[in-house]
Coordinates of C-alpha atoms in Angstrom, one line a residue:
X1 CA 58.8 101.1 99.9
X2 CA 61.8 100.0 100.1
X3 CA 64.3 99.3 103.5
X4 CA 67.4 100.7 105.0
X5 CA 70.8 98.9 105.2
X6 CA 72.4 100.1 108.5
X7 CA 76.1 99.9 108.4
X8 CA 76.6 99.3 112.5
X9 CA 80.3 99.5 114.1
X10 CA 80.8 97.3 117.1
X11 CA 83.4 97.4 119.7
X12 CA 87.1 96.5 119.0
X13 CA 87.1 95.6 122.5
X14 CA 85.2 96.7 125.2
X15 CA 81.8 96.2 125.4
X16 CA 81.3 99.1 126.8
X17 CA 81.8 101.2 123.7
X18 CA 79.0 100.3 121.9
X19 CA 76.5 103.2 121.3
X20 CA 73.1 103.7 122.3
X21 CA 72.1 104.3 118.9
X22 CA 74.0 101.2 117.5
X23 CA 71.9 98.7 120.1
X24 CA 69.0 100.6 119.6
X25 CA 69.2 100.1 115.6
X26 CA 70.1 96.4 115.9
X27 CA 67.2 95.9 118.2
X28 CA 65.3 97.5 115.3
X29 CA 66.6 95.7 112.3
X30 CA 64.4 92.9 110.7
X31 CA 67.5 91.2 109.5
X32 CA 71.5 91.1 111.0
X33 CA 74.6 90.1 108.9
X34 CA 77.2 89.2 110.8
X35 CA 81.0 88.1 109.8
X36 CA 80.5 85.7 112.2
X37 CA 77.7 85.1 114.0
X38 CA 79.0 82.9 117.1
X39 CA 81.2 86.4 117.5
X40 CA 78.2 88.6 117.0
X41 CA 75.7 86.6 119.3
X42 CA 77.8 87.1 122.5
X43 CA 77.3 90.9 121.6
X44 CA 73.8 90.5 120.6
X45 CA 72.9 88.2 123.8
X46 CA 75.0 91.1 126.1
X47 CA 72.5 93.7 124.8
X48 CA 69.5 91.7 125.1
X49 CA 69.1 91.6 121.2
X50 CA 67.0 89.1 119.1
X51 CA 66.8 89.2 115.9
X52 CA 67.1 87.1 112.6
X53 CA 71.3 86.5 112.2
X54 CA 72.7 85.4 108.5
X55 CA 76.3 84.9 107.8
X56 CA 77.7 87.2 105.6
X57 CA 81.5 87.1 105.3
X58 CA 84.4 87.3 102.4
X59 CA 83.8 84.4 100.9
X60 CA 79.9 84.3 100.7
X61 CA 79.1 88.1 100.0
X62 CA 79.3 87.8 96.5
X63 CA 76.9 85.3 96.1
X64 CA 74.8 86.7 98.7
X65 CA 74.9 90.7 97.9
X66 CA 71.8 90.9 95.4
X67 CA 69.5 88.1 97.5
X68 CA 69.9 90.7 100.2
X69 CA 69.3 93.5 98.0
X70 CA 66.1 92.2 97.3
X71 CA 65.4 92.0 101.4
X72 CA 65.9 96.0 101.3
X73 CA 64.0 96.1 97.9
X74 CA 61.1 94.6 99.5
X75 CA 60.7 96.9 102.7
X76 CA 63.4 95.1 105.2
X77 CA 65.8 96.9 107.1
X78 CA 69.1 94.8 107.3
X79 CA 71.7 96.1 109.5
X80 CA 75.8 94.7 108.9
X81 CA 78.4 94.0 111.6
X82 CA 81.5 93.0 111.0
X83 CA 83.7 91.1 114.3
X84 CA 85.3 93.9 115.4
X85 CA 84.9 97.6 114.2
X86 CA 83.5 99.4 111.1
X87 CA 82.5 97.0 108.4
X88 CA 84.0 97.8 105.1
X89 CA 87.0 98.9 106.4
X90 CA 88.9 95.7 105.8
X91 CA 86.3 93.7 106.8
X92 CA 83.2 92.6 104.7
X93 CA 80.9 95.1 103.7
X94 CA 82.1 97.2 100.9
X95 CA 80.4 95.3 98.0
X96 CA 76.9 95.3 99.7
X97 CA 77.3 98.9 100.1
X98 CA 77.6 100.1 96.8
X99 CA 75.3 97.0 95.5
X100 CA 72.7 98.9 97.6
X101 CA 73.9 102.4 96.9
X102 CA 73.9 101.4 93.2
X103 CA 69.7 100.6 93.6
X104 CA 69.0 103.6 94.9
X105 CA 68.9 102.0 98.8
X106 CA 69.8 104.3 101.7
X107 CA 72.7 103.3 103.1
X108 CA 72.9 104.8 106.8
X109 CA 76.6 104.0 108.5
X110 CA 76.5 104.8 111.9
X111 CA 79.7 106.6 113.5
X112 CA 81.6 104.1 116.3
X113 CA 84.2 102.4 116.7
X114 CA 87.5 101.3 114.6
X115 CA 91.2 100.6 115.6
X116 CA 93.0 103.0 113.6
X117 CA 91.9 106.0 114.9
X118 CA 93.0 105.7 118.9
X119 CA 95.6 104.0 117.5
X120 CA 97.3 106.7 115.4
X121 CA 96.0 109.3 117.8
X122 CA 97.5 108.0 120.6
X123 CA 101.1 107.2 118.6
X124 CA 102.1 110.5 119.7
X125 CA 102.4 111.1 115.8
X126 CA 101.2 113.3 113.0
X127 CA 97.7 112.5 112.7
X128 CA 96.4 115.7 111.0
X129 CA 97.0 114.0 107.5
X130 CA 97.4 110.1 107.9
X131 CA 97.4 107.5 104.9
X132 CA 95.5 104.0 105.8
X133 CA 97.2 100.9 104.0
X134 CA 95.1 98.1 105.8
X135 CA 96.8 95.0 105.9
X136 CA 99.7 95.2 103.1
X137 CA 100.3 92.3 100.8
X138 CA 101.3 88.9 101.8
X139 CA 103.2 88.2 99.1
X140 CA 102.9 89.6 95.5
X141 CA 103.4 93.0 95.3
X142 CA 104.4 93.3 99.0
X143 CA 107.8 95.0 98.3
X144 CA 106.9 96.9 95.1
X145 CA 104.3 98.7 97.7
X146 CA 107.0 98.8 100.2
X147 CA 109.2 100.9 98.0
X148 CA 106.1 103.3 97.3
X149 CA 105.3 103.7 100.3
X150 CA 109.0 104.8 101.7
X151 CA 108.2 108.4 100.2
X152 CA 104.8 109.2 101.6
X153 CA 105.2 112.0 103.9
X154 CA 101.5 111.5 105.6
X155 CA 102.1 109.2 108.7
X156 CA 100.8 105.6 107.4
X157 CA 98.5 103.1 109.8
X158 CA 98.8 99.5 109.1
X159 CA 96.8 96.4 110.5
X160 CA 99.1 93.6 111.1
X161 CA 98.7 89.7 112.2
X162 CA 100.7 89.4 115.4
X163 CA 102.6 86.3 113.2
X164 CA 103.9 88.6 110.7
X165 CA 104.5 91.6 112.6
X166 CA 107.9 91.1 113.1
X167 CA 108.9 90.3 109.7
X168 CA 106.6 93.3 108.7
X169 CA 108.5 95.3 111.1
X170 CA 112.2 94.3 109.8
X171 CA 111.1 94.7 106.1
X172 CA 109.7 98.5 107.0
X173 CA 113.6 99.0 108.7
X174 CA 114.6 98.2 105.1
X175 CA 112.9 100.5 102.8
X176 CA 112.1 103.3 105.5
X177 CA 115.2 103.0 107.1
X178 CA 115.8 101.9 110.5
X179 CA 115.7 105.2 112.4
X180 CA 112.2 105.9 111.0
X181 CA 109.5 106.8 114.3
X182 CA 107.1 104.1 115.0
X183 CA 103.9 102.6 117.5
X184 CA 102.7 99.4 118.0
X185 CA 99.4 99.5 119.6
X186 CA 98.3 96.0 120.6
X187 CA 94.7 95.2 122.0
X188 CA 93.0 98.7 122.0
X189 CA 90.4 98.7 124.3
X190 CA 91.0 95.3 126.2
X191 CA 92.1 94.7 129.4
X192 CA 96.2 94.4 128.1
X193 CA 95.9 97.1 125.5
X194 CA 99.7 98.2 124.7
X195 CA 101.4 101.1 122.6
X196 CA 105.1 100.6 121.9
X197 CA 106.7 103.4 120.4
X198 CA 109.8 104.2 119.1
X199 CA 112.4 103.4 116.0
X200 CA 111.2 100.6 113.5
X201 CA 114.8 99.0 114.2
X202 CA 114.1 99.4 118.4
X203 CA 110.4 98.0 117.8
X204 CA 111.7 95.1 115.9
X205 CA 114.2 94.2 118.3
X206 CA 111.1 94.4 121.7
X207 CA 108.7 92.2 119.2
X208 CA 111.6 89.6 118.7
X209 CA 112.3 89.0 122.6
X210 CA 108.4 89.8 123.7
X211 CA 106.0 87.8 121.3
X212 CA 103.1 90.0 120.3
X213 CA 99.3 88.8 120.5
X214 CA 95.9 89.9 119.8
X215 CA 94.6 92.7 117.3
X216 CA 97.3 94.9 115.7
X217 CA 97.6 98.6 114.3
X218 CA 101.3 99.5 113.2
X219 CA 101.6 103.0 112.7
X220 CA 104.4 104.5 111.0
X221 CA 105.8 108.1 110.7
X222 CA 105.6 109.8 107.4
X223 CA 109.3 110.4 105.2
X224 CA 110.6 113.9 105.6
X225 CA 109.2 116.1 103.3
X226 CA 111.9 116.7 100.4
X227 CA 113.0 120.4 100.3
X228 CA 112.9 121.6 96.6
X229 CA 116.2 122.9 94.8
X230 CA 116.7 126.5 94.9
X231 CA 116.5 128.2 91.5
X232 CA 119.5 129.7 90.6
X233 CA 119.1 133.4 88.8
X234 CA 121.6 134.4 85.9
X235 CA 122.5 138.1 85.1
X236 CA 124.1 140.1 81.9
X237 CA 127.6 139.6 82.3
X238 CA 126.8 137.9 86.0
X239 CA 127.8 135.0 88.0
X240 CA 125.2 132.8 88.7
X241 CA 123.2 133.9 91.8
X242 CA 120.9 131.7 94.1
X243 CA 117.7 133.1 95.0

């Protein structure tokens, strides 16, 4: 019969947040894949947890995907972390998921912890409809997106490097314009976490005199929603008339 692959959130940043359930299926597990496992076994050691550790990271998963389809195939249960946060959501872990889902393997992804979500919910902006970019493109097809993105009406939640945020911040100005709403939120759930809101032009300019560190989630207000034209109605023998 075969195993379960356990998709397992850790924290972002406090320890603390990890969930009962979460330990208690790692402890479980017959096998953990870890991004990277020096991160994972300071978790791991924290909660008393020891069990079999593998690498498995962005640029050995698709060499290692089917060997650990096999594992599951064969009765294991293999549970995935990533560093920080949900795995797959950019962070390995989206090609083991559907290798397992396409073999007929239940795939069980525990709810927990991510960045984007306190991050756009404590932004103090739209977060009823939200579009998630992820990190956007270093460099081809960075402002092609850029110029796609500047009509979105859904606020948008980035991940950004703390080396690139200004730039990413000054090229936003420019296709969004400068008075577009922003938040910075910097080091959710560690001891310094930070939210900086306001204009992408008065974000730019606190970034360039206060150099930003640590874990990153930009999030951006949405583009006014563009009213639609009002259709004009013609009568017999009329002048036009708006409805």
């Amino acid at each position: 019969m075969a195993g379960i692959l356990y998709i397992v959130p850790t924290p972002v940043g406090n320890l603390e947040d990890m969930s009962f359930r979460a330990v208690r299926v790692l402890k479980e597990a017959d096998l953990i894949l870890a991004e990277d496992t020096r991160t994972s076994s300071v978790l791991l050691k924290h909660y008393d947890i020891h069990k079999p550790l593998e690498s498995h990271h962005k640029y050995n998963e698709h060499q290692a995907v089917q060997r650990v389809v096999e594992k599951i195939e064969a009765g294991q249960t293999v549970a995935l972390v990533s560093d920080a946060g949900t795995p797959g959501i950019s962070d390995p872990g989206f090609l083991l998921s559907r290798a397992c889902a396409d073999a007929g393997i239940a795939v069980r992804t525990l709810p927990g912890a991510t960045a984007c979500i306190p991050a756009i919910v404590s932004s103090g902006l739209p977060c009823d409809r939200f579009a998630f970019e992820g990190f956007l493109p270093q460099k081809k097809g960075r402002q092609t997106h850029l110029q796609e993105l500047a009509s979105e009406t859904r606020t948008i939640v980035f991940y950004e490097s703390p080396y690139r945020l200004v730039k990413t911040l000054e090229q936003l100005a420019q296709f969004f314009g400068p008075d577009r709403l922003c938040s910075v939120a910097r080091e959710i759930s560690k001891v310094h976490e930070e939210h900086k809101r306001g204009t992408l032009e008065e974000v730019a300019a606190w970034y360039r005199e206060h150099e930003p560190k640590g874990e990153i989630v930009l999030v951006v207000a949405g583009a006014q929603p563009v009213k639609p034209e009002k259709k004009k109605r013609y009568g017999r023998g009329e002048e036009c008339e708006e409805e």
